[in-house]
Amino acid sequence: MTRAMEQYLRPGVKATPFCPGCGHGILMGLILRAIDQMKMDMKKMLFVSGIGCAAWIPSPHYDGDTLHTLHGRALAFATGAKLYNPDLTVMVISGDGDLSSIGGNHLIHAARRDIDLKVICANNMIYGMTGGQVASTTPVGKKTATTAEGNPYRPFDLGRLVTAAGATYVSRYSVTQPVSLINSIKKALRHKGFSFIEVMSPCPTQFGRRNRLDKPEDLVADLMERCIPEEDAEGMSEAELAEKIVTGEILPCRE
Amino acid sequence: MLPEGMYYFSGNDASAEGALAAGCRFYAGYPITPSSELMERMAARLREIGGVFVQMEDEIASISAVIGAAWAGAKAMTATSGPGFSLMQEAIGYAAFTETPCVVVDVQRAGPCTGQATKVGAGDIMQARWGSHGDYQVIALSPWSVQEMYDLTVRAFNLAERFRVPAMLLADEAVAHLRETIKISDAKEIWDRKKRTGASPFGTDEEDGVPPMPAFGEGERLAVTGSTHDDWGFRKTDDPDVHARLVARINEKVLRQEQAIGETESSFLEDADTAVIAYGFTARTSLYAVKQLRKEGLKVGLLRLKTLWPFPESAVGRAGGCVKRILVPEMNRGQVAGEVRKCVRCDVEPLGLTNGEVVPPDAITDALRRMAR
Ligand SMILES: Cc1ncc(C[n+]2csc(CCOP(=O)(O)OP(=O)(O)O)c2C)c(N)n1
Ligand SMILES: [Mg+2]
């Protein structure tokens, strides 16, 4: 993170809590750049998170109001705060496990209500904090602490899930696509409705080392190769697409 | 709010009106018998007076939304019954540990599990106290009439705000569905949470142990977390002193006020050798039974508990010091009887009924006659 972003960090916050090579730290900086470019008033920003490594992206680091809640429940807490005080800009930043597994029901209902919440899901495809168990976002065949033989079940396609549930701005990017991601976060900040941005974030400690991507740079290189923009995905066969993560706007918002 | 006067209400309606009178402007809930009418009234009335009502996807979401709204500055509540109360427990612990004022009405029905959904019970007394993990305190009040569904809901809000603690109204199906005429007057004391710009929101040197509580959006840059935290809300997940100090304070700030929070009412206890200790609807049949036996010359009296948590040890201890024996009728298998035993030296006999019905006066008079022999 550049020094220019330090003004958005809470005084007293010291070192990053994330492992070397973790994408959550990159995301932490990218969100702040979007906030900076949008000239948001941090005094009116509320950052809500659940439990997990990703939940520590805003809490307590961001120098606005931060609400670090319970595992899975961030969206329900955020709904209460936003409904009572609509002047708050409420951003929910949490993990894939938090938002889509234990919190899956709150996710589809918050999308259905289309309340103005800006949701950023840091998807490392695993339960990072608890030691790398399989998640509802782990690809088929990937090894985790609870699927030594490879995950037998299909992951959620989060973008399609929340789109079907009624979200009004949906996108997916990787931390390896910083410019597009910042622009997408800015769109979410402008959008008055339920926005959902899935952010692919590498987890070398728990995901990489079990899937032959030991070094952080291997995982980043893998993500860069697998994350392709929609344009490039057109015309690719299903077999080719199976290994890819298509990024871009899944549901553009009306501006 | 409603103009002063007499109103014919059900207990659920009265509790909703009490909440509004106390300043509640946010309600989140999920339907469940026998509490649903409370939610329906809040939906209609909050719309009328300009508050926020939201029906959430489940009870976990409901209590979570309530806590979120409380930090956004609201006096907020939810109501439920057994199964929903079970789902809320993790978040109730969150409210206790983050010192979030909020009110939960639990209209108790016959459990365990789905049990008899439309029948009465009082089996959630211990759950209210111990339902979430770890050491924490809550405040729980027990109404015996429609009037008290109103009055004690107001009091629950006041205590929640004053001590920054989740406060519960432990009602039962019988009181919630009872209809009575109640008096609503404007002369109600209303407490609001303290605020102090720039003060630490999770630690205080003040004697009451209750820090001031700002709201989101006020420029205080709050850091709220359910992890162990220091006075400013910074996570401190491996400092033994910070943890010990925080756990002690959130418990002591409530326990030290046991006498101020604890409300009881005695009838015919002055010369009694046998006391009935009862709460909620059971206190009504108990009073009837005591009056019957007084006519027969038996020296029996009633101590009615209006507060259940923190347990009114002082009042129960005093009553226990003056009588030879105590009968505790209740719609569970002796949950409060066990607490009474901890406070007194005399004999304590539980009269637990778990058939989905109220404890009838006959059962109480029979037990008292037998004890007198
Ligand atoms: C009710 C509950 N169940 C389980 C846990 C344990 N737990 C803590 S973090 C976590 C997983 C978080 O995964 P994710 O949301 O993907 O975040 P990550 O750590 O991967 O960033 C779990 C299961 C908990 N805190 N609470
Ligand atoms: Mg994860």
PDB file of C-alpha atoms in Angstrom, chain A residues 1-232:
ATOM      1  CA  MET A   1       0.000   0.000   0.000  1.00  0.00           C
ATOM      2  CA  THR A   2       1.358   3.433  -0.860  1.00  0.00           C
ATOM      3  CA  ARG A   3       1.862   5.994   1.886  1.00  0.00           C
ATOM      4  CA  ALA A   4      -0.835   8.129   0.300  1.00  0.00           C
ATOM      5  CA  MET A   5      -3.422   5.609   1.467  1.00  0.00           C
ATOM      6  CA  GLU A   6      -2.256   5.755   5.074  1.00  0.00           C
ATOM      7  CA  GLN A   7      -4.583   8.656   5.722  1.00  0.00           C
ATOM      8  CA  TYR A   8      -7.424   6.125   5.543  1.00  0.00           C
ATOM      9  CA  LEU A   9      -5.920   3.855   8.161  1.00  0.00           C
ATOM     10  CA  ARG A  10      -6.944   4.102  11.787  1.00  0.00           C
ATOM     11  CA  PRO A  11      -4.226   5.673  13.920  1.00  0.00           C
ATOM     12  CA  GLY A  12      -2.742   2.977  16.109  1.00  0.00           C
ATOM     13  CA  VAL A  13      -3.002   0.269  13.467  1.00  0.00           C
ATOM     14  CA  LYS A  14       0.382  -1.395  13.076  1.00  0.00           C
ATOM     15  CA  ALA A  15       1.498  -4.220  10.814  1.00  0.00           C
ATOM     16  CA  THR A  16      -0.718  -6.054   8.339  1.00  0.00           C
ATOM     17  CA  PRO A  17      -2.300  -9.133   9.835  1.00  0.00           C
ATOM     18  CA  PHE A  18      -2.064 -11.090   6.570  1.00  0.00           C
ATOM     19  CA  CYS A  19       0.405 -13.829   5.570  1.00  0.00           C
ATOM     20  CA  PRO A  20       3.074 -13.099   2.966  1.00  0.00           C
ATOM     21  CA  GLY A  21       1.513 -13.451  -0.467  1.00  0.00           C
ATOM     22  CA  CYS A  22      -2.077 -13.133   0.746  1.00  0.00           C
ATOM     23  CA  GLY A  23      -4.311 -11.244  -1.661  1.00  0.00           C
ATOM     24  CA  HIS A  24      -6.385  -9.691   1.121  1.00  0.00           C
ATOM     25  CA  GLY A  25      -3.681  -7.064   1.791  1.00  0.00           C
ATOM     26  CA  ILE A  26      -3.711  -6.014  -1.861  1.00  0.00           C
ATOM     27  CA  LEU A  27      -7.494  -5.788  -1.767  1.00  0.00           C
ATOM     28  CA  MET A  28      -7.275  -3.712   1.413  1.00  0.00           C
ATOM     29  CA  GLY A  29      -5.278  -1.108  -0.522  1.00  0.00           C
ATOM     30  CA  LEU A  30      -7.374  -1.264  -3.697  1.00  0.00           C
ATOM     31  CA  ILE A  31     -10.609  -0.548  -1.833  1.00  0.00           C
ATOM     32  CA  LEU A  32      -8.967   2.505  -0.260  1.00  0.00           C
ATOM     33  CA  ARG A  33      -7.838   3.766  -3.656  1.00  0.00           C
ATOM     34  CA  ALA A  34     -11.417   3.577  -4.916  1.00  0.00           C
ATOM     35  CA  ILE A  35     -12.572   5.419  -1.786  1.00  0.00           C
ATOM     36  CA  ASP A  36      -9.846   8.005  -2.317  1.00  0.00           C
ATOM     37  CA  GLN A  37     -10.680   8.551  -5.975  1.00  0.00           C
ATOM     38  CA  MET A  38     -14.358   8.904  -5.091  1.00  0.00           C
ATOM     39  CA  LYS A  39     -13.487  11.395  -2.324  1.00  0.00           C
ATOM     40  CA  MET A  40     -15.701   9.524   0.112  1.00  0.00           C
ATOM     41  CA  ASP A  41     -16.259  11.005   3.556  1.00  0.00           C
ATOM     42  CA  MET A  42     -14.864   8.348   5.905  1.00  0.00           C
ATOM     43  CA  LYS A  43     -16.939   9.770   8.753  1.00  0.00           C
ATOM     44  CA  LYS A  44     -20.047   8.569   6.955  1.00  0.00           C
ATOM     45  CA  MET A  45     -18.632   5.209   5.953  1.00  0.00           C
ATOM     46  CA  LEU A  46     -19.476   2.051   7.833  1.00  0.00           C
ATOM     47  CA  PHE A  47     -17.495  -1.101   7.064  1.00  0.00           C
ATOM     48  CA  VAL A  48     -19.156  -4.310   8.179  1.00  0.00           C
ATOM     49  CA  SER A  49     -17.424  -7.680   8.152  1.00  0.00           C
ATOM     50  CA  GLY A  50     -18.076 -11.195   9.411  1.00  0.00           C
ATOM     51  CA  ILE A  51     -15.420 -13.571  10.722  1.00  0.00           C
ATOM     52  CA  GLY A  52     -12.379 -14.826   8.851  1.00  0.00           C
ATOM     53  CA  CYS A  53      -9.120 -13.399   7.495  1.00  0.00           C
ATOM     54  CA  ALA A  54     -11.056 -11.295   4.963  1.00  0.00           C
ATOM     55  CA  ALA A  55     -13.137  -9.776   7.757  1.00  0.00           C
ATOM     56  CA  TRP A  56      -9.915  -8.174   8.997  1.00  0.00           C
ATOM     57  CA  ILE A  57      -9.494  -6.173   5.793  1.00  0.00           C
ATOM     58  CA  PRO A  58     -11.567  -3.301   7.204  1.00  0.00           C
ATOM     59  CA  SER A  59     -11.593  -4.141  10.913  1.00  0.00           C
ATOM     60  CA  PRO A  60     -10.122  -2.250  12.654  1.00  0.00           C
ATOM     61  CA  HIS A  61      -7.792  -0.927   9.958  1.00  0.00           C
ATOM     62  CA  TYR A  62     -10.057   1.441   8.063  1.00  0.00           C
ATOM     63  CA  ASP A  63     -10.484   4.811   9.688  1.00  0.00           C
ATOM     64  CA  GLY A  64     -14.256   4.962   9.394  1.00  0.00           C
ATOM     65  CA  ASP A  65     -16.758   3.108  11.559  1.00  0.00           C
ATOM     66  CA  THR A  66     -15.984  -0.612  11.509  1.00  0.00           C
ATOM     67  CA  LEU A  67     -18.321  -3.358  12.697  1.00  0.00           C
ATOM     68  CA  HIS A  68     -16.691  -6.782  13.006  1.00  0.00           C
ATOM     69  CA  THR A  69     -19.634  -9.104  13.567  1.00  0.00           C
ATOM     70  CA  LEU A  70     -20.311 -12.837  13.744  1.00  0.00           C
ATOM     71  CA  HIS A  71     -19.419 -15.537  11.251  1.00  0.00           C
ATOM     72  CA  GLY A  72     -21.855 -15.226   8.352  1.00  0.00           C
ATOM     73  CA  ARG A  73     -23.980 -12.428   9.736  1.00  0.00           C
ATOM     74  CA  ALA A  74     -22.320  -9.300   8.362  1.00  0.00           C
ATOM     75  CA  LEU A  75     -25.115  -8.618   5.873  1.00  0.00           C
ATOM     76  CA  ALA A  76     -27.821  -8.846   8.516  1.00  0.00           C
ATOM     77  CA  PHE A  77     -25.983  -6.408  10.815  1.00  0.00           C
ATOM     78  CA  ALA A  78     -25.387  -4.119   7.836  1.00  0.00           C
ATOM     79  CA  THR A  79     -29.061  -4.249   6.878  1.00  0.00           C
ATOM     80  CA  GLY A  80     -30.076  -3.000  10.329  1.00  0.00           C
ATOM     81  CA  ALA A  81     -27.556  -0.152  10.330  1.00  0.00           C
ATOM     82  CA  LYS A  82     -28.347   0.980   6.781  1.00  0.00           C
ATOM     83  CA  LEU A  83     -32.118   0.851   7.243  1.00  0.00           C
ATOM     84  CA  TYR A  84     -31.938   2.888  10.422  1.00  0.00           C
ATOM     85  CA  ASN A  85     -29.446   5.433   9.096  1.00  0.00           C
ATOM     86  CA  PRO A  86     -29.641   5.657   5.289  1.00  0.00           C
ATOM     87  CA  ASP A  87     -27.040   8.461   5.321  1.00  0.00           C
ATOM     88  CA  LEU A  88     -24.328   5.916   6.040  1.00  0.00           C
ATOM     89  CA  THR A  89     -22.422   4.465   3.107  1.00  0.00           C
ATOM     90  CA  VAL A  90     -22.332   0.829   4.121  1.00  0.00           C
ATOM     91  CA  MET A  91     -19.699  -1.472   2.673  1.00  0.00           C
ATOM     92  CA  VAL A  92     -19.586  -5.150   3.600  1.00  0.00           C
ATOM     93  CA  ILE A  93     -16.186  -6.797   3.161  1.00  0.00           C
ATOM     94  CA  SER A  94     -15.898 -10.468   4.037  1.00  0.00           C
ATOM     95  CA  GLY A  95     -14.736 -13.873   2.920  1.00  0.00           C
ATOM     96  CA  ASP A  96     -16.211 -16.446   0.566  1.00  0.00           C
ATOM     97  CA  GLY A  97     -16.955 -18.844   3.396  1.00  0.00           C
ATOM     98  CA  ASP A  98     -18.452 -16.129   5.524  1.00  0.00           C
ATOM     99  CA  LEU A  99     -20.714 -14.603   2.892  1.00  0.00           C
ATOM    100  CA  SER A 100     -21.682 -17.605   0.816  1.00  0.00           C
ATOM    101  CA  SER A 101     -21.602 -20.612   3.116  1.00  0.00           C
ATOM    102  CA  ILE A 102     -22.669 -19.887   6.685  1.00  0.00           C
ATOM    103  CA  GLY A 103     -24.069 -16.545   5.512  1.00  0.00           C
ATOM    104  CA  GLY A 104     -25.554 -17.815   2.245  1.00  0.00           C
ATOM    105  CA  ASN A 105     -29.137 -17.280   3.281  1.00  0.00           C
ATOM    106  CA  HIS A 106     -28.472 -13.678   4.326  1.00  0.00           C
ATOM    107  CA  LEU A 107     -26.667 -13.142   1.012  1.00  0.00           C
ATOM    108  CA  ILE A 108     -29.585 -14.098  -1.206  1.00  0.00           C
ATOM    109  CA  HIS A 109     -32.056 -12.211   0.970  1.00  0.00           C
ATOM    110  CA  ALA A 110     -29.977  -9.044   1.085  1.00  0.00           C
ATOM    111  CA  ALA A 111     -29.685  -9.235  -2.723  1.00  0.00           C
ATOM    112  CA  ARG A 112     -33.437  -9.754  -2.992  1.00  0.00           C
ATOM    113  CA  ARG A 113     -34.156  -6.682  -0.882  1.00  0.00           C
ATOM    114  CA  ASP A 114     -31.777  -4.624  -3.054  1.00  0.00           C
ATOM    115  CA  ILE A 115     -30.837  -2.415  -0.110  1.00  0.00           C
ATOM    116  CA  ASP A 116     -27.916  -0.100  -0.867  1.00  0.00           C
ATOM    117  CA  LEU A 117     -25.078  -2.249   0.452  1.00  0.00           C
ATOM    118  CA  LYS A 118     -21.722  -2.471  -1.286  1.00  0.00           C
ATOM    119  CA  VAL A 119     -20.554  -6.036  -0.816  1.00  0.00           C
ATOM    120  CA  ILE A 120     -16.998  -7.123  -1.525  1.00  0.00           C
ATOM    121  CA  CYS A 121     -16.403 -10.833  -1.253  1.00  0.00           C
ATOM    122  CA  ALA A 122     -12.726 -11.741  -0.921  1.00  0.00           C
ATOM    123  CA  ASN A 123     -12.747 -15.186  -2.484  1.00  0.00           C
ATOM    124  CA  ASN A 124      -9.679 -17.284  -1.735  1.00  0.00           C
ATOM    125  CA  MET A 125     -11.661 -20.464  -2.461  1.00  0.00           C
ATOM    126  CA  ILE A 126     -11.036 -21.797   1.022  1.00  0.00           C
ATOM    127  CA  TYR A 127     -11.556 -21.258   4.744  1.00  0.00           C
ATOM    128  CA  GLY A 128      -8.306 -19.434   5.347  1.00  0.00           C
ATOM    129  CA  MET A 129      -8.506 -18.550   8.991  1.00  0.00           C
ATOM    130  CA  THR A 130      -9.472 -21.966  10.306  1.00  0.00           C
ATOM    131  CA  GLY A 131      -6.722 -23.814   8.486  1.00  0.00           C
ATOM    132  CA  GLY A 132      -7.753 -24.458   4.913  1.00  0.00           C
ATOM    133  CA  GLN A 133     -10.902 -26.554   4.931  1.00  0.00           C
ATOM    134  CA  VAL A 134     -13.073 -26.917   1.832  1.00  0.00           C
ATOM    135  CA  ALA A 135     -15.461 -24.029   1.122  1.00  0.00           C
ATOM    136  CA  SER A 136     -18.607 -23.575  -0.957  1.00  0.00           C
ATOM    137  CA  THR A 137     -16.307 -21.848  -3.467  1.00  0.00           C
ATOM    138  CA  THR A 138     -13.538 -24.464  -3.708  1.00  0.00           C
ATOM    139  CA  PRO A 139     -13.233 -25.766  -7.293  1.00  0.00           C
ATOM    140  CA  VAL A 140     -13.920 -29.436  -7.992  1.00  0.00           C
ATOM    141  CA  GLY A 141     -10.878 -31.609  -7.388  1.00  0.00           C
ATOM    142  CA  LYS A 142      -8.925 -29.116  -5.272  1.00  0.00           C
ATOM    143  CA  LYS A 143      -7.232 -30.398  -2.164  1.00  0.00           C
ATOM    144  CA  THR A 144      -8.059 -28.922   1.189  1.00  0.00           C
ATOM    145  CA  ALA A 145      -7.660 -29.935   4.829  1.00  0.00           C
ATOM    146  CA  THR A 146     -10.982 -31.805   4.595  1.00  0.00           C
ATOM    147  CA  THR A 147     -10.759 -33.042   1.002  1.00  0.00           C
ATOM    148  CA  ALA A 148      -7.422 -34.810   0.748  1.00  0.00           C
ATOM    149  CA  GLU A 149      -8.638 -36.637  -2.355  1.00  0.00           C
ATOM    150  CA  GLY A 150      -9.913 -33.452  -3.959  1.00  0.00           C
ATOM    151  CA  ASN A 151     -13.213 -31.618  -3.536  1.00  0.00           C
ATOM    152  CA  PRO A 152     -16.026 -33.810  -4.909  1.00  0.00           C
ATOM    153  CA  TYR A 153     -18.622 -31.022  -5.054  1.00  0.00           C
ATOM    154  CA  ARG A 154     -19.157 -28.118  -7.428  1.00  0.00           C
ATOM    155  CA  PRO A 155     -18.550 -24.580  -6.159  1.00  0.00           C
ATOM    156  CA  PHE A 156     -21.065 -21.763  -6.224  1.00  0.00           C
ATOM    157  CA  ASP A 157     -20.922 -19.343  -9.104  1.00  0.00           C
ATOM    158  CA  LEU A 158     -21.396 -16.386  -6.769  1.00  0.00           C
ATOM    159  CA  GLY A 159     -22.050 -13.822  -9.485  1.00  0.00           C
ATOM    160  CA  ARG A 160     -24.895 -15.813 -10.973  1.00  0.00           C
ATOM    161  CA  LEU A 161     -26.214 -16.672  -7.532  1.00  0.00           C
ATOM    162  CA  VAL A 162     -26.614 -13.063  -6.389  1.00  0.00           C
ATOM    163  CA  THR A 163     -27.800 -11.947  -9.821  1.00  0.00           C
ATOM    164  CA  ALA A 164     -30.574 -14.515  -9.706  1.00  0.00           C
ATOM    165  CA  ALA A 165     -31.394 -13.413  -6.164  1.00  0.00           C
ATOM    166  CA  GLY A 166     -31.905  -9.817  -7.262  1.00  0.00           C
ATOM    167  CA  ALA A 167     -28.643  -7.885  -6.875  1.00  0.00           C
ATOM    168  CA  THR A 168     -28.468  -4.844  -9.158  1.00  0.00           C
ATOM    169  CA  TYR A 169     -24.720  -4.549  -9.756  1.00  0.00           C
ATOM    170  CA  VAL A 170     -22.535  -7.656  -9.940  1.00  0.00           C
ATOM    171  CA  SER A 171     -18.950  -8.110 -11.041  1.00  0.00           C
ATOM    172  CA  ARG A 172     -15.955 -10.387 -10.595  1.00  0.00           C
ATOM    173  CA  TYR A 173     -12.293  -9.415 -10.695  1.00  0.00           C
ATOM    174  CA  SER A 174      -9.026 -10.642  -9.330  1.00  0.00           C
ATOM    175  CA  VAL A 175      -6.545  -8.709  -7.206  1.00  0.00           C
ATOM    176  CA  THR A 176      -4.270  -9.218 -10.204  1.00  0.00           C
ATOM    177  CA  GLN A 177      -6.532  -6.845 -12.164  1.00  0.00           C
ATOM    178  CA  PRO A 178      -6.201  -3.756  -9.970  1.00  0.00           C
ATOM    179  CA  VAL A 179      -7.371  -1.068 -12.382  1.00  0.00           C
ATOM    180  CA  SER A 180     -10.560  -2.834 -13.415  1.00  0.00           C
ATOM    181  CA  LEU A 181     -11.233  -3.745  -9.824  1.00  0.00           C
ATOM    182  CA  ILE A 182     -10.846  -0.174  -8.563  1.00  0.00           C
ATOM    183  CA  ASN A 183     -13.197   1.024 -11.291  1.00  0.00           C
ATOM    184  CA  SER A 184     -15.728  -1.606 -10.327  1.00  0.00           C
ATOM    185  CA  ILE A 185     -15.566  -0.624  -6.641  1.00  0.00           C
ATOM    186  CA  LYS A 186     -16.128   2.990  -7.684  1.00  0.00           C
ATOM    187  CA  LYS A 187     -19.206   1.911  -9.630  1.00  0.00           C
ATOM    188  CA  ALA A 188     -20.486   0.106  -6.574  1.00  0.00           C
ATOM    189  CA  LEU A 189     -19.912   3.229  -4.492  1.00  0.00           C
ATOM    190  CA  ARG A 190     -21.978   5.237  -6.967  1.00  0.00           C
ATOM    191  CA  HIS A 191     -24.683   2.610  -7.395  1.00  0.00           C
ATOM    192  CA  LYS A 192     -27.741   2.956  -5.184  1.00  0.00           C
ATOM    193  CA  GLY A 193     -28.653  -0.659  -4.685  1.00  0.00           C
ATOM    194  CA  PHE A 194     -27.217  -4.018  -3.756  1.00  0.00           C
ATOM    195  CA  SER A 195     -23.793  -4.361  -5.371  1.00  0.00           C
ATOM    196  CA  PHE A 196     -21.700  -7.481  -5.188  1.00  0.00           C
ATOM    197  CA  ILE A 197     -18.065  -7.704  -6.251  1.00  0.00           C
ATOM    198  CA  GLU A 198     -16.364 -11.058  -6.048  1.00  0.00           C
ATOM    199  CA  VAL A 199     -12.616 -10.588  -5.740  1.00  0.00           C
ATOM    200  CA  MET A 200     -10.317 -13.525  -6.412  1.00  0.00           C
ATOM    201  CA  SER A 201      -7.642 -13.369  -3.738  1.00  0.00           C
ATOM    202  CA  PRO A 202      -4.743 -15.837  -3.515  1.00  0.00           C
ATOM    203  CA  CYS A 203      -4.176 -17.781  -0.298  1.00  0.00           C
ATOM    204  CA  PRO A 204      -0.714 -19.353  -0.510  1.00  0.00           C
ATOM    205  CA  THR A 205      -0.754 -20.533   3.086  1.00  0.00           C
ATOM    206  CA  GLN A 206      -3.874 -22.681   2.940  1.00  0.00           C
ATOM    207  CA  PHE A 207      -4.857 -23.116  -0.696  1.00  0.00           C
ATOM    208  CA  GLY A 208      -1.613 -22.822  -2.597  1.00  0.00           C
ATOM    209  CA  ARG A 209       0.482 -25.205  -0.601  1.00  0.00           C
ATOM    210  CA  ARG A 210      -2.067 -27.996  -0.897  1.00  0.00           C
ATOM    211  CA  ASN A 211      -2.462 -27.539  -4.628  1.00  0.00           C
ATOM    212  CA  ARG A 212       1.117 -27.411  -5.867  1.00  0.00           C
ATOM    213  CA  LEU A 213       1.234 -23.640  -5.941  1.00  0.00           C
ATOM    214  CA  ASP A 214       3.536 -23.330  -2.976  1.00  0.00           C
ATOM    215  CA  LYS A 215       5.126 -20.004  -3.637  1.00  0.00           C
ATOM    216  CA  PRO A 216       3.030 -16.844  -3.571  1.00  0.00           C
ATOM    217  CA  GLU A 217       4.269 -15.937  -7.017  1.00  0.00           C
ATOM    218  CA  ASP A 218       3.076 -19.301  -8.387  1.00  0.00           C
ATOM    219  CA  LEU A 219      -0.393 -18.602  -7.126  1.00  0.00           C
ATOM    220  CA  VAL A 220      -0.401 -15.102  -8.544  1.00  0.00           C
ATOM    221  CA  ALA A 221       0.848 -16.366 -11.903  1.00  0.00           C
ATOM    222  CA  ASP A 222      -1.853 -19.038 -11.849  1.00  0.00           C
ATOM    223  CA  LEU A 223      -4.551 -16.466 -11.121  1.00  0.00           C
ATOM    224  CA  MET A 224      -3.256 -14.190 -13.882  1.00  0.00           C
ATOM    225  CA  GLU A 225      -3.454 -17.001 -16.336  1.00  0.00           C
ATOM    226  CA  ARG A 226      -6.845 -18.243 -15.233  1.00  0.00           C
ATOM    227  CA  CYS A 227      -8.639 -14.923 -14.828  1.00  0.00           C
ATOM    228  CA  ILE A 228      -9.658 -13.795 -18.277  1.00  0.00           C
ATOM    229  CA  PRO A 229     -11.929 -10.951 -19.346  1.00  0.00           C
ATOM    230  CA  GLU A 230     -15.336 -11.817 -20.813  1.00  0.00           C
ATOM    231  CA  GLU A 231     -14.246 -10.820 -24.305  1.00  0.00           C
ATOM    232  CA  ASP A 232     -11.546 -13.482 -24.302  1.00  0.00           C
TER     233      ASP A 232
END
